[in-house]
Structures are given as C-alpha cells and as structure tokens.
mmCIF file of C-alpha atoms (C1' of nucleotides) in Angstrom:
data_model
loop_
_atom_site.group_PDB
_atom_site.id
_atom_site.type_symbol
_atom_site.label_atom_id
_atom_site.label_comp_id
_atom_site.label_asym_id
_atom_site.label_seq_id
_atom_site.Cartn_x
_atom_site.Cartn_y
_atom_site.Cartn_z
ATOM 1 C CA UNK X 1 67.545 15.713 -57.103
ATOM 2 C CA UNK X 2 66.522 16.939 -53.869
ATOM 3 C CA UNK X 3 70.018 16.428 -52.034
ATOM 4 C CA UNK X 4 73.540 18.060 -53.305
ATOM 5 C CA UNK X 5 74.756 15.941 -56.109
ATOM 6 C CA UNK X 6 77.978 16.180 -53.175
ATOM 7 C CA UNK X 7 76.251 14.174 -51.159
ATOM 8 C CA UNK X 8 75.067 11.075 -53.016
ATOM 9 C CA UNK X 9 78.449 11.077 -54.723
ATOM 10 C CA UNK X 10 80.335 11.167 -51.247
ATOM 11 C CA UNK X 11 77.646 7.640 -50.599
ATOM 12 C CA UNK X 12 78.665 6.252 -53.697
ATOM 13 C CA UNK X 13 82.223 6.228 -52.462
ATOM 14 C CA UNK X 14 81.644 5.558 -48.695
ATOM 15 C CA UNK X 15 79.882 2.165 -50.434
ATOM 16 C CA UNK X 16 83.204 1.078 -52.340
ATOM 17 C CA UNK X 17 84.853 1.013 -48.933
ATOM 18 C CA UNK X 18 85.674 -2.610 -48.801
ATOM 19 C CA UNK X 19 84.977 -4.485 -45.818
ATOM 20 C CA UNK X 20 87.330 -4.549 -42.949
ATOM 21 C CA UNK X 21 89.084 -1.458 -44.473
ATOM 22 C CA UNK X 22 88.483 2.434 -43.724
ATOM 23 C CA UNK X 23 88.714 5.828 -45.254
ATOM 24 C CA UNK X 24 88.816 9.573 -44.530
ATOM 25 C CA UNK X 25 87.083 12.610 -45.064
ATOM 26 C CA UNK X 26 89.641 14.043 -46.436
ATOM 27 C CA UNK X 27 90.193 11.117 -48.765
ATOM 28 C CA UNK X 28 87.052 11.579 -50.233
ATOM 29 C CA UNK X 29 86.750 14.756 -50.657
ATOM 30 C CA UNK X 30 90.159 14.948 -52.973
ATOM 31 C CA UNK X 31 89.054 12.218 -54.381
ATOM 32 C CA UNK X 32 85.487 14.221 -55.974
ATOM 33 C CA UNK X 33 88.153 16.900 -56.311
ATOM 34 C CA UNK X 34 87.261 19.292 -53.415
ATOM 35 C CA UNK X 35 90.157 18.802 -51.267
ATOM 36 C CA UNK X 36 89.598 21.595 -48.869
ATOM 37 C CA UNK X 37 85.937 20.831 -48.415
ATOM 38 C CA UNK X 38 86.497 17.965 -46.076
ATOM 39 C CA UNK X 39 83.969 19.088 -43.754
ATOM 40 C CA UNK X 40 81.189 18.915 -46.230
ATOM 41 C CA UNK X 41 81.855 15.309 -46.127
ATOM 42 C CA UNK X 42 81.187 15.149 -42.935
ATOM 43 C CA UNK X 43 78.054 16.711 -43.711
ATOM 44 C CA UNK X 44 77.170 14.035 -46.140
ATOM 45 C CA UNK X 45 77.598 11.457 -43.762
ATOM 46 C CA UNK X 46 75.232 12.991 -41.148
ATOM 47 C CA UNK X 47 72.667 13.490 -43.781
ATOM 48 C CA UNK X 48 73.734 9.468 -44.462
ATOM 49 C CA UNK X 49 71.650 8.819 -41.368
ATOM 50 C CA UNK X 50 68.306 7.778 -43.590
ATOM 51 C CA UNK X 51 70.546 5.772 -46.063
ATOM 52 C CA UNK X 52 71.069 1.651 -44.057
ATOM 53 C CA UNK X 53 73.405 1.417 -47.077
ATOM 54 C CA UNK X 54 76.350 3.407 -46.271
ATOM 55 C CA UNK X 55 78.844 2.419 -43.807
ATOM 56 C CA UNK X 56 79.664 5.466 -42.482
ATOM 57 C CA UNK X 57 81.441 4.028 -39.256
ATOM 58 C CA UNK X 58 84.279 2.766 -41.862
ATOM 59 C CA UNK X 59 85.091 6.895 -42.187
ATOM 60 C CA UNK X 60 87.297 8.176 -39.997
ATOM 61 C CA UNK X 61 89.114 11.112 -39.365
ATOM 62 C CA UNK X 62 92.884 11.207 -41.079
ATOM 63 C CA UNK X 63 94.490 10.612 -37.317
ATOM 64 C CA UNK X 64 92.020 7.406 -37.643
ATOM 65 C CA UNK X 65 90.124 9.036 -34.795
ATOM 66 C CA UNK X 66 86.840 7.950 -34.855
ATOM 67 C CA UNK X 67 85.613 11.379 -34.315
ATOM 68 C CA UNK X 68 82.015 10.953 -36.121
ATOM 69 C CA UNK X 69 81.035 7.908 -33.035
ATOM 70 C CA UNK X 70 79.143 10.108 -31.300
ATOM 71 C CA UNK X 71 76.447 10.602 -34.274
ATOM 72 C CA UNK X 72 75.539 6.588 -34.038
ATOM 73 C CA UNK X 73 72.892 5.153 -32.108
ATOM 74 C CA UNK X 74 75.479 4.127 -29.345
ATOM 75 C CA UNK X 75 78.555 6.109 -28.803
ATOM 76 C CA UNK X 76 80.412 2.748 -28.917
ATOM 77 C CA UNK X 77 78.256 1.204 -32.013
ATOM 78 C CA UNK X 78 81.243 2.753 -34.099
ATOM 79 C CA UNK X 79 84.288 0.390 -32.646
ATOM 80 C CA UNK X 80 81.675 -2.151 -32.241
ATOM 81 C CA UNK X 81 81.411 -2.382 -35.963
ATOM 82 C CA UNK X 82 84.896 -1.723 -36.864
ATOM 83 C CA UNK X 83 85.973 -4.622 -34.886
ATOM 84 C CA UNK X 84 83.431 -6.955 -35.822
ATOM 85 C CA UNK X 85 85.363 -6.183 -39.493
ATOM 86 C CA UNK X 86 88.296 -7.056 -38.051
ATOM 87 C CA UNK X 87 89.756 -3.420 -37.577
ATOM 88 C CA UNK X 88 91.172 -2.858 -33.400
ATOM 89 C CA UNK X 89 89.923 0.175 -32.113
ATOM 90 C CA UNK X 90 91.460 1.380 -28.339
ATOM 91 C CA UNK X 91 90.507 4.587 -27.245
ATOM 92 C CA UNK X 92 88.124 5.571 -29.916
ATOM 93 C CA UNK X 93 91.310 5.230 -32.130
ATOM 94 C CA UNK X 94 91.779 2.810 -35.112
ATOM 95 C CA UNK X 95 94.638 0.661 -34.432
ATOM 96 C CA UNK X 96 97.077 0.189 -37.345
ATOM 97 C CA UNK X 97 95.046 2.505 -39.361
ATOM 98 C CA UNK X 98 97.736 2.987 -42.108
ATOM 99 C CA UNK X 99 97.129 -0.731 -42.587
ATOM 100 C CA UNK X 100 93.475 -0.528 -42.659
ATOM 101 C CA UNK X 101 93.523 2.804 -44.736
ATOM 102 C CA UNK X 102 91.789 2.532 -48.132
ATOM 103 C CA UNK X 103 92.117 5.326 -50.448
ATOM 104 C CA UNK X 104 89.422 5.802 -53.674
ATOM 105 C CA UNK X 105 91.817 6.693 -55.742
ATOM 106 C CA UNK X 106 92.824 3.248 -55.671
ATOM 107 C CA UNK X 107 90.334 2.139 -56.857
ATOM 108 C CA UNK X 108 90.995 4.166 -60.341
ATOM 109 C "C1'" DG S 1 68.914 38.520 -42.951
ATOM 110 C "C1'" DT S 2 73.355 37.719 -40.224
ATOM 111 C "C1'" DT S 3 76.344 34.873 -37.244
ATOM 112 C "C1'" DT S 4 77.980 30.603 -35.451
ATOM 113 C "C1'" DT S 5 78.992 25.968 -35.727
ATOM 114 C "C1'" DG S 6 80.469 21.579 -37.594
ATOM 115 C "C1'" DA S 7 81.654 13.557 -38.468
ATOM 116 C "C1'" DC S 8 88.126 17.994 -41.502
ATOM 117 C "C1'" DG S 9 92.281 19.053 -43.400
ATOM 118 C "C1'" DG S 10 95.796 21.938 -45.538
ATOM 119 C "C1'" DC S 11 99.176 25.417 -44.962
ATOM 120 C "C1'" DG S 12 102.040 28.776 -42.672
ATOM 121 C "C1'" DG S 13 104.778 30.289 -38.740
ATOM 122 C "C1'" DT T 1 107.417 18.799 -34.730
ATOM 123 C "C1'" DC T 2 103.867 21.491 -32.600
ATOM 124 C "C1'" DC T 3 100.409 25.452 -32.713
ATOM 125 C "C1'" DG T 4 97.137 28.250 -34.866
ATOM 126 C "C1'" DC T 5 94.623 30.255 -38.719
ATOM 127 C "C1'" DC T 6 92.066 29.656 -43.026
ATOM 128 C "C1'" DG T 7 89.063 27.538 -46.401
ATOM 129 C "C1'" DC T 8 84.899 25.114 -47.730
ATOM 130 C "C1'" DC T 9 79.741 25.420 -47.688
ATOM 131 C "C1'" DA T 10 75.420 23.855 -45.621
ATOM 132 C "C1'" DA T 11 72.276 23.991 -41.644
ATOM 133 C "C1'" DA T 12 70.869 25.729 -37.334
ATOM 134 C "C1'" DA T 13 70.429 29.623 -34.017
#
DNA sequence: GTTTTGACGGCGG
DNA sequence: TCCGCCGCCAAAA
C-alpha cells in the first residue's frame, strides 16, 4: 500500500455517508478509534483529491462549518453540492446540521 | 535535520 | 459559556 492504511479507511467511511446527510472529522476519526487525531482526517480528505469517489464536501467540521470549501475547485462548489442533496447551507454554515448529522457508528 | 503548519477536536481553566 | 492550550501525525518550508 503506498498510502496510510488511515487514509483509505477514512474513504471507506466518507463513502457510507448517505446522500443528503453529513459527517465530521471528528466523527470519523473516533469512529477508526483515533479520537484525537481529527486533523489527520483532514489530511485524508486532501489527499482524497485524486479519488472522484469520495464525497468529501459531505464532511464538515463539528460546528457544521464547512471549513474544508476552500480546497474544491470553486470556493462555493462545497454548498453547491450540499444543497443540490438537499442540505441548506447560509454562510458557509450547514443549516440544521444536527438534523443532517450522520454518525458511522450508526451504522454498526 | 529541525520547525511550522494544517479540511479538528478534546479538555482544562 | 467562553478562551486558550494540547494532542495527533504527515507534509511542506
């Protein structure tokens, strides 16, 4: 494997993300049991870049800030998606993101 | 080789 | 509740 096993596995759960819902860093990261290593998720989804596969724009920060919309090919391509789902986004900020939330361990 | 930064979040004060 | 520091670890400077 040429990438971190960390990476593909944070891919494999960025792809479970359902449509129309979103998910944190932080989120992920507990759920591949390295809560404190958020960041390294965030990582992973930069190095996602190459992969067409992975919706990274449904991962958002845990204030549901979409703090990682400046790494897309248009700063606005983020919200753009998002509310094509059907998820509001005002002010770079998803709108009932509680609602929207969708946490892997769910999916246990 | 060392230091800083970064798509974050938890914990302490 | 709000503010600030710390951890985590990989990549760039």
């Amino acid at each position: 494997m040429s990438e971190s096993q960390f990476f593909e596995d944070v891919w494999a759960v960025v792809r479970m993300v359902p449509r129309g819902r979103i998910t944190t860093y932080g989120a992920i990261a507990k759920y591949l049991g390295a809560t404190k290593s958020s960041r390294m998720v965030g990582w992973a989804m930069n190095a996602s870049h190459f992969r067409t596969d992975v919706p990274a724009h449904r991962v958002v920060n845990r204030n549901g800030l979409l703090t990682g919309k400046n790494h897309f090919e248009s700063a606005d391509s983020m919200a753009l998606l998002l509310n094509a789902e059907g998820i509001l986004v005002v002010n770079d900020c998803v709108v009932d993101f509680k609602k929207h939330f969708w946490d892997p361990e769910d999916q246990l």
